[in-house]
């Protein structure tokens, strides 16, 4: 696998990348590379970039995206599918861990244990959306928000408890906030804790720290989470089974890149097989993701 | 999905099954059902049954087996593949959790985190092979052996430790033994603990209990385990990632049946698509395992 080039909407001269051997071009030049690139990895955002970029580029390239607006995946899939089928390309959408590996684990677990219930816990990890929401409050200079599973609830799901848990029972939110010197901290804390959708339904912990502390202790973007299926089998449903998939990631974007690169390998292989259209992790025969040959997979794994 | 019939090598009149609506036939009659059965699930053992049965039946039916002699999977695959291709059928082999779901998780995790290391822990669960080995010792009436992951080692792998652990560091073995009244218990314990391959390389705990206690407290066949990938990413490998898949199963055979039934659904679909030959979980597009439609999968999962 070779990184051929990076394409940018900015002036390419202003874009520095770590790998000196890889050229940076303007996105306007991408069509020149039609025969030189097997797979184009789209790194845009889900809000406005990918809904347009993925179908557009699928008309010329085999593409991968990490579109993650869960509710809009069916709509995105339909648009991308029609573009990719028209051009005879493959487009793999929504690669990453949720959607992506978590979705895949929900599928496998529910197919194996049809009589059961799924639980997803996210964290401990940084939520960009919640951190942004805090930064928009008056008097806040910077902030980082961690989503944290409630350990007690996680443990009870692991023991096979299958009740419905409230939002508050499943996750708590911990905020590290840098406030301006003259800001009213009590008011900021109150505004955070009562913010509808973002914080009001959760137990929220607010810490005020210095900008130095924020940079020193909270500059990473770790994340992770748990997908747990609790199911039962047996003539009288007497046997319980727990399937758990969990991730603990120092870098959310780097792990997502790992999933995307594996999907790129699979997309190339599906195209070689003569397949076309939009795909998700649900459609990909797992072996296509691996650099190992069929023989090695059978022998080693 | 419908259970059409059960076929046996015994006299069918002597075989009682829980479901009264399902007939039991002699295996000699199975070919009569060629047009009535979409998938034949083979429930034989890996030592002598499946190496012959799977290729034989694949010449007439789409079949599933749970062949679990890891080292012989490539050889079994080749034989079954040739039989299934000849007849235009699909044969899915080695369905279950290890091989099966554990293999699949090793594949996904290593494709996503190519720079990393896999660890598998089994248990806590009953090992039939080790229980049998104890039963063969003179003076032993019955026995049950549990394989148990060493918690300290499991925790250190979860924290990202990537050293090579010895056999003894990874698992311990706990044995519940019923001895004859006149048996020399000290000698039995010594024989167990020093048994090559089975126990000598492990820390082994031996309890002597009564037959009543064995039946009351150890009649289940629970099992489970952990597949953990510890990987790293980043320009200077500065970020660690842990992917963990774990199972906690009250009934090893019932969970295995869950995997097999999902694979049967997939096999039928692959055959409908015109595919033939031997397959494993590595070849199956995940969506084929689920009763949900493509649209439902995208919407719900």
Coordinates of C-alpha atoms in Angstrom, one line a residue, chain B:
Chain B
X1 CA -35.7 -20.6 9.4
X2 CA -37.2 -24.1 10.0
X3 CA -35.7 -27.2 11.6
X4 CA -36.9 -29.8 9.0
X5 CA -35.5 -33.0 10.6
X6 CA -32.8 -34.6 12.7
X7 CA -30.7 -37.4 11.2
X8 CA -28.9 -40.0 13.4
X9 CA -26.5 -42.9 13.1
X10 CA -28.4 -44.6 15.9
X11 CA -31.8 -46.3 15.5
X12 CA -34.1 -43.2 15.1
X13 CA -36.7 -44.8 17.4
X14 CA -34.2 -44.5 20.3
X15 CA -33.6 -40.8 19.8
X16 CA -35.8 -38.4 21.7
X17 CA -35.5 -34.7 20.9
X18 CA -37.2 -31.8 22.8
X19 CA -39.2 -30.5 19.8
X20 CA -42.1 -32.9 19.2
X21 CA -42.9 -31.5 15.8
X22 CA -39.5 -32.4 14.3
X23 CA -39.1 -36.0 13.0
X24 CA -36.0 -38.1 13.5
X25 CA -34.7 -40.2 10.7
X26 CA -31.8 -42.5 10.0
X27 CA -28.8 -40.8 8.4
X28 CA -29.2 -43.5 5.6
X29 CA -32.3 -41.7 4.5
X30 CA -30.8 -38.2 4.2
X31 CA -30.5 -38.2 0.4
X32 CA -34.3 -38.4 0.1
X33 CA -34.3 -34.9 1.6
X34 CA -32.0 -33.4 -1.0
X35 CA -34.7 -31.1 -2.4
X36 CA -36.4 -30.4 1.0
X37 CA -33.4 -29.2 3.0
X38 CA -31.5 -26.0 2.2
X39 CA -28.7 -26.5 4.6
X40 CA -27.5 -29.6 6.5
X41 CA -25.8 -28.8 9.9
X42 CA -23.2 -31.4 10.7
X43 CA -22.9 -32.0 14.5
X44 CA -20.1 -34.7 14.4
X45 CA -16.8 -34.5 16.2
X46 CA -13.6 -33.1 14.7
X47 CA -11.4 -36.1 15.4
X48 CA -12.9 -38.7 13.0
X49 CA -16.5 -37.7 12.0
X50 CA -16.1 -34.4 10.2
X51 CA -13.0 -35.1 8.2
X52 CA -15.1 -37.7 6.4
X53 CA -18.7 -36.4 6.8
X54 CA -18.2 -32.8 5.6
X55 CA -16.7 -33.7 2.2
X56 CA -19.1 -36.6 1.8
X57 CA -22.3 -34.5 2.5
X58 CA -21.0 -31.5 0.6
X59 CA -21.4 -33.6 -2.5
X60 CA -25.1 -33.5 -2.0
X61 CA -26.0 -30.6 0.3
X62 CA -25.0 -27.1 1.4
X63 CA -23.4 -27.9 4.7
X64 CA -22.0 -26.3 7.9
X65 CA -19.6 -27.8 10.4
X66 CA -17.8 -26.7 13.5
X67 CA -14.5 -28.5 12.8
X68 CA -12.2 -27.2 15.5
X69 CA -8.8 -29.0 15.1
X70 CA -7.0 -25.7 14.4
X71 CA -3.8 -27.2 12.9
X72 CA -5.8 -29.3 10.4
X73 CA -8.1 -26.6 9.1
X74 CA -6.2 -25.9 5.8
X75 CA -6.2 -29.6 5.0
X76 CA -10.0 -30.0 5.9
X77 CA -10.7 -26.8 3.8
X78 CA -9.0 -28.2 0.7
X79 CA -10.9 -31.5 0.8
X80 CA -14.3 -29.9 1.5
X81 CA -13.7 -27.2 -1.1
X82 CA -13.1 -29.7 -3.9
X83 CA -16.3 -31.7 -2.9
X84 CA -18.5 -28.6 -2.7
X85 CA -17.2 -27.2 -6.0
X86 CA -17.9 -30.4 -7.7
X87 CA -21.5 -30.4 -6.6
X88 CA -22.0 -26.6 -6.8
X89 CA -22.8 -26.4 -3.1
X90 CA -21.5 -24.1 -0.3
X91 CA -19.8 -25.6 2.7
X92 CA -19.0 -23.4 5.7
X93 CA -16.4 -25.0 8.0
X94 CA -15.1 -24.2 11.5
X95 CA -18.1 -22.2 12.8
X96 CA -18.1 -21.5 16.5
X97 CA -16.2 -19.3 18.7
X98 CA -12.6 -20.6 18.5
X99 CA -12.2 -21.2 15.6
X100 CA -14.9 -18.8 14.5
X101 CA -15.7 -15.6 16.2
X102 CA -12.2 -15.4 17.9
X103 CA -10.5 -16.0 14.5
X104 CA -12.7 -13.3 13.0
X105 CA -11.7 -10.8 15.7
X106 CA -8.0 -11.6 15.3
X107 CA -8.4 -10.9 11.6
X108 CA -10.3 -7.6 12.0
X109 CA -8.0 -6.4 14.8
X110 CA -4.8 -7.2 13.0
X111 CA -6.1 -5.6 9.7
X112 CA -6.8 -2.3 11.6
X113 CA -3.7 -2.3 13.8
X114 CA -1.0 -4.0 11.7
X115 CA 1.7 -3.0 14.2
X116 CA 0.6 -4.9 17.2
X117 CA 0.3 -8.2 19.0
X118 CA -2.6 -10.7 19.7
X119 CA -3.3 -12.4 23.0
X120 CA -6.0 -15.0 23.5
X121 CA -7.1 -16.1 27.0
X122 CA -9.6 -19.0 27.4
X123 CA -12.0 -19.4 30.3
X124 CA -13.3 -19.4 32.8
X125 CA -14.6 -22.6 31.3
X126 CA -14.8 -26.4 31.2
X127 CA -12.2 -28.2 29.1
X128 CA -13.6 -31.6 28.0
X129 CA -10.1 -32.8 27.0
X130 CA -8.6 -32.0 30.4
X131 CA -11.6 -33.4 32.3
X132 CA -11.2 -36.6 30.3
X133 CA -7.5 -36.8 31.0
X134 CA -8.2 -36.7 34.8
X135 CA -10.9 -39.4 34.5
X136 CA -8.4 -41.8 33.0
X137 CA -6.3 -41.7 36.2
X138 CA -6.6 -44.8 38.4
X139 CA -8.9 -44.2 41.3
X140 CA -10.8 -41.3 39.7
X141 CA -14.6 -41.8 39.4
X142 CA -15.4 -38.4 37.7
X143 CA -13.8 -35.0 37.2
X144 CA -14.3 -31.6 35.8
X145 CA -11.5 -29.2 34.9
X146 CA -11.8 -25.4 34.5
X147 CA -9.3 -23.4 32.5
X148 CA -9.0 -19.9 34.1
X149 CA -7.1 -16.9 32.7
X150 CA -4.6 -15.4 35.2
X151 CA -6.2 -12.1 36.1
X152 CA -2.9 -10.3 36.7
X153 CA -1.6 -11.1 33.2
X154 CA -5.0 -10.3 31.6
X155 CA -4.9 -6.9 33.3
X156 CA -1.4 -6.2 32.1
X157 CA -2.3 -7.0 28.5
X158 CA -5.3 -4.7 28.8
X159 CA -2.9 -1.9 30.0
X160 CA -0.9 -2.4 26.8
X161 CA 1.9 -4.6 28.0
X162 CA 3.2 -6.5 25.0
X163 CA 5.7 -9.0 26.4
X164 CA 5.6 -12.8 25.7
X165 CA 4.0 -14.5 28.6
X166 CA 4.7 -18.1 29.5
X167 CA 2.0 -20.8 29.5
X168 CA 1.9 -20.7 33.3
X169 CA 1.6 -16.9 33.4
X170 CA -1.5 -16.9 31.1
X171 CA -3.8 -19.7 32.5
X172 CA -4.3 -21.7 35.6
X173 CA -6.2 -25.0 35.8
X174 CA -8.7 -25.9 38.6
X175 CA -9.8 -29.5 38.9
X176 CA -12.8 -30.9 40.8
X177 CA -12.2 -34.6 41.3
X178 CA -14.3 -37.5 42.7
X179 CA -12.0 -40.2 44.0
X180 CA -12.9 -43.8 44.9
X181 CA -13.1 -44.4 48.7
X182 CA -10.0 -46.5 48.7
X183 CA -8.0 -44.3 46.3
X184 CA -4.7 -42.6 47.2
X185 CA -5.7 -38.9 46.9
X186 CA -2.1 -37.6 47.3
X187 CA -1.0 -39.8 44.4
X188 CA -3.9 -38.7 42.2
X189 CA -3.2 -35.1 42.9
X190 CA 0.5 -35.7 42.0
X191 CA -0.4 -37.5 38.8
X192 CA -2.6 -34.6 37.7
X193 CA -0.1 -31.9 38.5
X194 CA 2.7 -33.6 36.7
X195 CA 0.8 -34.8 33.6
X196 CA 2.8 -33.7 30.5
X197 CA 1.1 -31.3 28.0
X198 CA -2.2 -31.2 30.0
X199 CA -1.1 -29.9 33.4
X200 CA 2.7 -29.9 34.0
X201 CA 3.2 -26.4 32.5
X202 CA 0.4 -24.8 34.5
X203 CA -0.3 -23.9 38.1
X204 CA -3.0 -26.5 38.9
X205 CA -5.4 -26.5 41.8
X206 CA -7.0 -29.9 42.8
X207 CA -10.1 -30.2 44.9
X208 CA -11.5 -33.6 46.0
X209 CA -15.3 -33.5 46.3
X210 CA -18.2 -35.9 46.5
X211 CA -20.1 -37.2 43.4
X212 CA -23.2 -35.3 44.7
X213 CA -21.2 -32.0 44.9
X214 CA -19.8 -32.6 41.4
X215 CA -23.4 -33.1 40.0
X216 CA -24.8 -30.2 42.0
X217 CA -22.1 -27.5 41.4
X218 CA -20.3 -28.6 38.2
X219 CA -22.8 -30.0 35.8
X220 CA -22.9 -26.9 33.5
X221 CA -20.6 -26.4 30.5
X222 CA -19.8 -22.8 30.6
X223 CA -16.9 -21.3 28.7
X224 CA -15.6 -18.0 27.3
X225 CA -12.5 -16.1 26.7
X226 CA -10.7 -13.0 25.5
X227 CA -9.1 -12.0 22.3
X228 CA -7.0 -8.8 22.8
X229 CA -5.0 -6.9 20.2
X230 CA -2.5 -4.4 21.6
X231 CA -1.4 -2.1 18.8
X232 CA 0.4 1.2 18.2
X233 CA 0.1 4.1 15.8
X234 CA 1.7 7.5 15.3
X235 CA 4.8 8.9 13.7
X236 CA 6.9 7.7 16.7
X237 CA 4.4 4.9 17.7
X238 CA 3.4 7.2 20.5
X239 CA -0.3 6.1 20.6
X240 CA -1.5 2.8 22.0
X241 CA -4.8 1.1 21.2
X242 CA -6.4 -1.9 22.8
X243 CA -9.1 -3.9 21.0
X244 CA -10.8 -6.5 23.2
X245 CA -13.4 -9.1 22.3
X246 CA -14.7 -11.3 25.0
X247 CA -17.3 -14.0 25.6
X248 CA -18.9 -15.2 28.8
X249 CA -21.1 -18.2 28.0
X250 CA -23.3 -20.2 30.3
X251 CA -23.4 -23.0 27.6
X252 CA -20.6 -23.5 25.2
X253 CA -22.6 -25.8 22.8
X254 CA -25.6 -23.5 22.7
X255 CA -23.6 -20.5 21.9
X256 CA -21.7 -22.5 19.2
X257 CA -25.1 -23.5 17.8
X258 CA -26.0 -19.8 17.6
X259 CA -22.9 -19.2 15.4
X260 CA -23.7 -22.2 13.3
X261 CA -27.3 -21.2 12.6
X262 CA -26.2 -17.7 11.6
X263 CA -23.7 -19.3 9.2
X264 CA -26.4 -21.5 7.8
X265 CA -28.4 -18.4 6.9
X266 CA -25.3 -17.0 5.2
X267 CA -24.5 -20.2 3.3
X268 CA -28.0 -20.3 1.8
X269 CA -27.6 -16.7 0.6
X270 CA -24.2 -17.3 -0.9
X271 CA -25.5 -20.3 -2.7
X272 CA -28.4 -18.2 -4.1
X273 CA -25.8 -15.7 -5.3
X274 CA -24.2 -18.5 -7.4
X275 CA -21.2 -19.0 -5.2
X276 CA -19.8 -22.5 -4.5
X277 CA -17.0 -24.1 -2.6
X278 CA -15.7 -24.1 1.0
X279 CA -16.0 -21.0 3.1
X280 CA -15.1 -19.8 6.6
X281 CA -16.3 -16.9 8.6
X282 CA -13.5 -14.9 6.9
X283 CA -15.3 -15.2 3.5
X284 CA -18.8 -14.3 4.7
X285 CA -20.1 -10.7 4.1
X286 CA -21.4 -10.0 7.7
X287 CA -24.8 -8.9 6.5
X288 CA -25.5 -12.4 5.2
X289 CA -25.6 -13.7 8.8
X290 CA -28.4 -11.4 9.9
X291 CA -32.1 -11.9 9.4
X292 CA -32.4 -8.2 8.9
X293 CA -32.6 -6.6 5.4
X294 CA -29.9 -4.4 4.1
X295 CA -32.1 -1.4 4.7
X296 CA -32.9 -2.4 8.3
X297 CA -29.2 -2.9 9.0
X298 CA -28.2 0.5 7.7
X299 CA -31.0 2.1 9.6
X300 CA -30.8 0.3 12.9
X301 CA -27.1 -0.7 13.4

